[in-house]
Rosetta silent file (secondary structure, phi, psi, omega in degrees, C-alpha in Angstrom):
SEQUENCE: XXXXXXXXXXXXXXXXXXXXXXXXXXXXXXXXXXXXXXXXXXXXXXXXXXXXXXXXXXXXXXXXXXXXXXXXXXXXXXXXXXXXXXXXXXXXXXXXXXXXXXXXXXXXXXXXXXXXXXXXXXXXXXXXXXXXXXXXXXXXXXXXXXXXXXXXXXXXXXXXXXXXXXXXXXXXXXX
SCORE:     score description
SCORE:     0.000 S_00000001
   1 L     0.000  157.714  178.783   -2.787   36.932   46.776 S_00000001
   2 L   -92.194  -34.187 -179.765   -2.026   37.227   50.383 S_00000001
   3 L  -137.302  144.028  175.984    1.322   39.033   49.921 S_00000001
   4 H   -54.972  -31.199  177.385    2.767   41.025   47.081 S_00000001
   5 H   -55.863  -42.647  177.979    5.670   38.601   47.110 S_00000001
   6 H   -65.893  -39.297  177.983    3.531   35.780   45.823 S_00000001
   7 H   -63.128  -45.457  176.429    2.276   37.904   42.903 S_00000001
   8 H   -55.863  -34.983  179.757    5.921   38.889   42.139 S_00000001
   9 H   -73.219  -42.506  174.343    6.979   35.209   42.204 S_00000001
  10 H   -69.756  -36.987  166.764    4.172   34.030   39.852 S_00000001
  11 H   -52.735  -57.299 -174.944    5.017   36.929   37.524 S_00000001
  12 H   -58.717  -39.793  179.992    8.759   36.084   37.570 S_00000001
  13 H   -62.853  -50.585  175.774    7.694   32.269   36.749 S_00000001
  14 H   -45.566  -51.334 -174.220    5.462   33.469   33.850 S_00000001
  15 H   -78.101  -34.215  175.948    8.019   35.648   32.283 S_00000001
  16 H   -66.244  -41.391  165.141   10.645   32.842   32.704 S_00000001
  17 H   -61.283  -40.786  168.126    8.339   30.518   30.818 S_00000001
  18 H   -73.540  -13.421  170.885    7.920   32.977   28.155 S_00000001
  19 H   -81.125  -31.820  175.908   11.427   33.697   27.592 S_00000001
  20 H   -72.264  -28.459 -168.562   12.180   29.973   27.244 S_00000001
  21 H   -75.043  -31.682 -168.561    9.329   29.770   24.750 S_00000001
  22 H  -101.633  -14.664 -176.973   10.847   32.587   22.337 S_00000001
  23 H   -44.376  -52.053  179.327   14.615   31.858   23.050 S_00000001
  24 H   -62.238  -37.884  178.417   15.028   29.583   20.022 S_00000001
  25 H   -60.112  -47.339 -171.149   13.133   31.966   17.648 S_00000001
  26 H   -89.677   -0.038  177.924   15.490   34.986   18.421 S_00000001
  27 H   -98.165  -12.437 -178.655   18.516   32.967   18.391 S_00000001
  28 L  -110.045   90.214 -163.980   18.000   31.585   15.043 S_00000001
  29 L   -63.769  -14.268  165.663   17.868   34.247   12.150 S_00000001
  30 L   -58.921  -33.945  178.883   16.372   31.785    9.676 S_00000001
  31 H   -68.240  -26.777  170.339   13.358   31.806   11.834 S_00000001
  32 H   -60.398  -11.737  177.118   13.077   35.480   11.102 S_00000001
  33 H  -114.310   26.001 -170.465   11.862   34.791    7.717 S_00000001
  34 L   -85.265    0.072  178.938    9.151   32.076    8.424 S_00000001
  35 H    58.674 -133.025 -178.871    6.159   34.124    7.389 S_00000001
  36 H   -81.285    7.295  163.918    2.973   32.717    8.699 S_00000001
  37 H   -88.191    9.209  175.111    4.828   29.904   10.204 S_00000001
  38 L   -66.908  135.701 -170.810    6.203   32.179   12.903 S_00000001
  39 L   -74.050  138.177 -177.443    4.940   30.743   16.038 S_00000001
  40 H   -58.146  -35.942  178.889    2.196   32.717   17.493 S_00000001
  41 H   -47.275  -37.039 -162.038    3.783   32.702   21.044 S_00000001
  42 H   -74.996  -37.502  173.895    6.609   34.942   19.753 S_00000001
  43 H   -66.678  -38.118  175.936    3.930   37.681   18.935 S_00000001
  44 H   -61.962  -61.123  177.908    2.121   37.303   22.129 S_00000001
  45 H   -61.566  -29.751  174.422    5.315   37.762   24.144 S_00000001
  46 H   -72.849  -44.360  169.142    6.449   40.610   22.180 S_00000001
  47 H   -35.011  -62.065 -173.095    3.053   42.283   22.820 S_00000001
  48 H   -61.583  -36.525  175.056    3.581   41.696   26.464 S_00000001
  49 H   -66.841  -62.494 -172.089    7.154   43.123   26.444 S_00000001
  50 H   -60.399  -30.546 -179.509    6.122   46.254   24.475 S_00000001
  51 H   -64.166  -58.630 -169.074    2.939   46.553   26.703 S_00000001
  52 H   -67.347  -49.109  177.858    4.964   46.188   29.939 S_00000001
  53 H   -54.499  -49.807 -176.557    7.716   48.540   28.672 S_00000001
  54 H   -57.535  -47.307 -167.355    5.183   51.108   27.745 S_00000001
  55 H   -79.822  -12.485 -172.895    3.401   50.991   31.310 S_00000001
  56 H   -98.117   -7.743  176.436    6.856   51.148   33.043 S_00000001
  57 L   -74.933  103.508 -167.742    7.899   54.445   31.211 S_00000001
  58 L   -81.048  -25.671  177.091    7.498   56.927   34.034 S_00000001
  59 L   -69.756  -28.589  170.760    8.389   59.883   31.696 S_00000001
  60 L  -119.150  165.931  167.636    5.542   59.886   29.458 S_00000001
  61 L   -49.999  132.464  159.055    1.789   59.001   29.491 S_00000001
  62 L   -57.771  141.996 -178.431    1.523   55.317   28.370 S_00000001
  63 L   -84.328  -24.054 -176.082    0.589   55.079   24.912 S_00000001
  64 L  -117.203   37.441  176.735   -1.218   51.551   25.091 S_00000001
  65 L   -64.773  -21.565 -178.739   -3.482   51.822   28.064 S_00000001
  66 L   -81.211  -11.226 -169.182   -6.289   50.756   25.858 S_00000001
  67 L   -65.447  141.989  172.432   -4.407   47.527   24.702 S_00000001
  68 L  -117.377  129.083  173.358   -6.319   44.299   25.398 S_00000001
  69 L   -86.219  126.560 -172.359   -4.646   40.978   25.603 S_00000001
  70 L  -144.030  176.978 -177.441   -7.046   38.876   23.445 S_00000001
  71 L   -81.829  120.765  172.146   -7.042   35.741   21.252 S_00000001
  72 L  -123.689  133.940 -172.319   -5.472   36.564   18.010 S_00000001
  73 L  -131.370   10.677 -176.345   -4.927   33.689   15.742 S_00000001
  74 E  -129.428  121.705  168.595   -3.686   34.798   12.286 S_00000001
  75 E   -78.730  121.247 -175.000   -0.301   36.032   11.121 S_00000001
  76 E  -116.490  148.162  169.269   -0.768   38.819    8.670 S_00000001
  77 E   -81.284  118.773  179.594    1.646   40.166    6.097 S_00000001
  78 L   -69.251  -52.904  168.268    1.586   44.078    6.605 S_00000001
  79 L   -92.685  119.476 -171.690    2.976   44.513    3.128 S_00000001
  80 L   -46.750  132.633  165.845    0.893   41.895    1.118 S_00000001
  81 L   -52.260  -39.145 -159.018    2.263   38.394    0.222 S_00000001
  82 L  -147.506   82.344  175.475    0.125   38.624   -3.091 S_00000001
  83 L   -67.486  153.261  178.508   -0.709   42.340   -3.848 S_00000001
  84 L   -59.469  141.386  176.375   -4.118   42.870   -5.384 S_00000001
  85 L   -61.378  144.798  173.177   -4.280   43.122   -9.214 S_00000001
  86 L    80.058    8.108  168.414   -4.378   46.530  -10.595 S_00000001
  87 L   -91.440  173.413 -169.603   -2.714   48.079   -7.650 S_00000001
  88 L  -104.426   14.233  172.655    0.564   49.983   -7.850 S_00000001
  89 L  -110.778  160.490 -168.492    2.693   47.873   -5.417 S_00000001
  90 L  -115.739  156.078  169.369    4.786   45.155   -6.482 S_00000001
  91 L   -42.736  154.989  179.985    5.680   41.652   -5.197 S_00000001
  92 L  -148.705  130.445 -173.429    8.445   41.755   -2.663 S_00000001
  93 L   -81.645   -0.114  178.094   11.007   39.006   -1.694 S_00000001
  94 L  -100.662    2.217 -172.631   11.339   40.134    2.037 S_00000001
  95 L   -41.786  -38.327 -175.837    7.422   39.788    2.467 S_00000001
  96 L   -80.803   -7.451 -175.264    8.058   36.901    5.115 S_00000001
  97 L   -63.631  148.549  177.729   10.394   38.800    7.349 S_00000001
  98 H   -55.288  -30.004 -173.062    9.443   39.184   10.924 S_00000001
  99 H   -63.411  -31.776 -171.249    9.524   42.974   10.596 S_00000001
 100 H  -100.638   12.037  177.289    6.599   42.725    8.071 S_00000001
 101 E  -111.884  156.679  171.610    4.379   40.407   10.220 S_00000001
 102 E  -155.872  167.762  179.766    1.933   40.847   12.970 S_00000001
 103 E  -110.464  127.369  174.661   -0.686   38.645   14.689 S_00000001
 104 E  -142.669 -175.493 -179.832   -4.360   39.512   14.445 S_00000001
 105 L   -80.107  145.684 -169.616   -7.778   37.754   14.346 S_00000001
 106 H   -66.481  -22.313  171.729   -8.629   35.715   11.144 S_00000001
 107 H   -54.059  -53.785 -177.670  -11.701   38.085   10.905 S_00000001
 108 H   -72.345  -30.248 -179.518   -9.488   41.145   10.533 S_00000001
 109 H   -63.662  -41.055 -177.644   -7.071   39.231    8.258 S_00000001
 110 H   -67.701  -35.612 -179.256   -9.791   38.455    5.715 S_00000001
 111 H   -70.206  -32.815 -178.408  -10.665   42.257    5.690 S_00000001
 112 H   -77.135  -24.868  165.294   -6.992   43.407    5.231 S_00000001
 113 L    51.614 -135.687 -170.923   -6.910   40.873    2.254 S_00000001
 114 L  -121.029   35.225 -172.491   -4.051   41.826   -0.097 S_00000001
 115 L   -79.504  168.769  168.323   -4.319   45.655    0.384 S_00000001
 116 L   -72.825  170.153  164.635   -1.145   47.692    0.759 S_00000001
 117 H   -59.263  -46.508 -179.805   -0.138   49.107    4.177 S_00000001
 118 H   -64.421  -31.591  173.248   -1.418   52.511    3.383 S_00000001
 119 H   -71.557  -28.345  170.839   -4.686   51.079    2.218 S_00000001
 120 H   -72.055  -30.500  179.312   -5.045   49.079    5.370 S_00000001
 121 H   -89.004  -21.716  176.924   -4.713   52.065    7.570 S_00000001
 122 H   -69.478  -45.910 -172.658   -6.945   54.106    5.332 S_00000001
 123 H   -83.534  -43.915 -165.075   -9.808   51.532    5.244 S_00000001
 124 L  -127.369   42.082 -179.609   -9.348   49.783    8.822 S_00000001
 125 H   -49.631  -47.684 -173.235   -7.583   52.388   10.963 S_00000001
 126 H   -55.885  -53.263  179.340  -10.022   51.516   14.051 S_00000001
 127 H   -49.176  -56.175  178.198   -8.978   47.796   13.654 S_00000001
 128 H   -56.301  -43.601 -174.488   -5.284   48.608   13.525 S_00000001
 129 H   -74.591   -3.337  177.739   -5.575   51.124   16.448 S_00000001
 130 H  -112.779   -5.842 -169.226   -7.181   48.263   18.470 S_00000001
 131 L   -79.502 -154.699 -171.338   -4.932   45.437   17.329 S_00000001
 132 L   -71.939  147.473  165.327   -1.617   43.960   18.651 S_00000001
 133 H   -41.216  -51.822  178.295    1.169   46.540   19.596 S_00000001
 134 H   -63.295  -33.606  163.501    3.357   45.529   17.108 S_00000001
 135 H   -54.924  -49.045  177.411    0.491   46.330   14.507 S_00000001
 136 H   -61.106  -33.846  169.420   -0.001   49.638   15.958 S_00000001
 137 H   -66.883  -33.069  173.022    3.443   50.477   15.606 S_00000001
 138 H   -76.124  -24.891  174.870    3.568   49.595   11.996 S_00000001
 139 H   -66.586  -41.633  167.807    0.440   51.596   11.556 S_00000001
 140 H   -61.583  -45.543 -175.923    1.801   54.633   13.055 S_00000001
 141 H   -61.793  -43.460 -176.823    4.922   54.327   10.945 S_00000001
 142 H   -66.986  -17.442 -175.418    3.041   53.988    7.693 S_00000001
 143 H   -60.574  -32.192  179.627    1.109   57.003    8.445 S_00000001
 144 L  -105.575    9.026 -170.508    4.143   59.108    7.784 S_00000001
 145 L  -140.674 -176.037  171.334    5.788   57.106    5.147 S_00000001
 146 L  -103.753  166.551  173.592    4.963   55.198    1.786 S_00000001
 147 H   -58.293  -41.446 -179.278    4.409   51.542    0.816 S_00000001
 148 H   -69.612  -32.739  167.706    7.655   51.794   -0.843 S_00000001
 149 H   -55.540  -37.356  176.801    9.379   53.292    2.212 S_00000001
 150 H   -59.237  -38.806  178.009    8.166   50.250    4.202 S_00000001
 151 L   -68.588   -1.914 -172.380   10.275   47.846    1.934 S_00000001
 152 L   -94.374  172.569  158.306   13.441   49.802    2.777 S_00000001
 153 H   -55.707  -29.918  174.954   15.851   49.516    5.784 S_00000001
 154 H   -73.012  -20.119 -164.632   14.344   52.456    7.316 S_00000001
 155 H  -107.252 -112.864 -177.163   10.978   50.719    7.326 S_00000001
 156 H   -47.165  -39.585 -171.241   10.428   47.003    7.933 S_00000001
 157 H   -70.586  -45.902  172.651   14.222   46.340    8.643 S_00000001
 158 H   -67.155  -40.530 -174.817   14.463   48.920   11.440 S_00000001
 159 H   -73.503  -36.814  173.466   11.092   47.973   12.860 S_00000001
 160 H   -63.363  -32.640 -175.399   12.322   44.135   12.808 S_00000001
 161 H   -70.973  -41.873 -177.619   15.605   45.096   14.368 S_00000001
 162 H   -62.075  -36.114 -174.209   13.842   46.933   17.286 S_00000001
 163 H   -67.143  -39.804 -179.468   11.366   44.117   17.742 S_00000001
 164 H   -62.539  -43.702 -170.302   14.194   41.383   17.925 S_00000001
 165 H   -65.795  -41.427  173.703   16.142   43.663   20.281 S_00000001
 166 H   -68.726  -25.232  171.917   13.282   43.813   22.626 S_00000001
 167 H   -72.858  -45.721  178.551   12.748   40.026   22.571 S_00000001
 168 H   -56.195  -51.291 -176.044   16.621   39.514   22.972 S_00000001
 169 H   -61.577  -41.970 -175.151   16.582   41.892   26.097 S_00000001
 170 H   -67.197  -39.471  174.690   13.749   40.126   27.598 S_00000001
 171 H   -64.122  -56.317 -178.537   15.201   36.634   27.156 S_00000001
 172 H   -55.838  -16.603  179.249   18.496   37.927   28.483 S_00000001
 173 H  -108.544   -4.441  175.968   17.070   39.298   31.647 S_00000001
 174 H  -119.558    8.090  161.923   14.811   36.443   32.379 S_00000001
 175 L  -131.621    0.000    0.000   16.888   33.597   31.909 S_00000001
């Protein structure tokens, strides 16, 4: 770029396009329970928002300096859609809620399989810690809670509300 203004204009245009892409999703609460049918763009825009907010937080050292925007092509249920046989976790009717979902690569999705959130963290912490920011936040949360806690309003629901709020704020400021 010859001038900083050119860079800012391009960024403003890209953010405008991103806000338009997710506007319909955040305005329709029925979309918040689409499970694997949730558009990938929603997760990618959300990761951008979370990353940007983290980078702009001048009061603390950014937490996601190692985050890499990369091709993630599979929507994962954090609490499994079909728990593995012989586990102590039960099926759950809110499993398709946006708060229980993240985007990951297909390779990692097959590793996660139908494991509980705790088991995913125990067995695949390094993948979680290099994954999408939404996934990292869920991983950080489950480290201090139980699988059962995740299914409560303080777990997935609070996480979902926080993520939707970030998306809404972004759309409101860019449209």
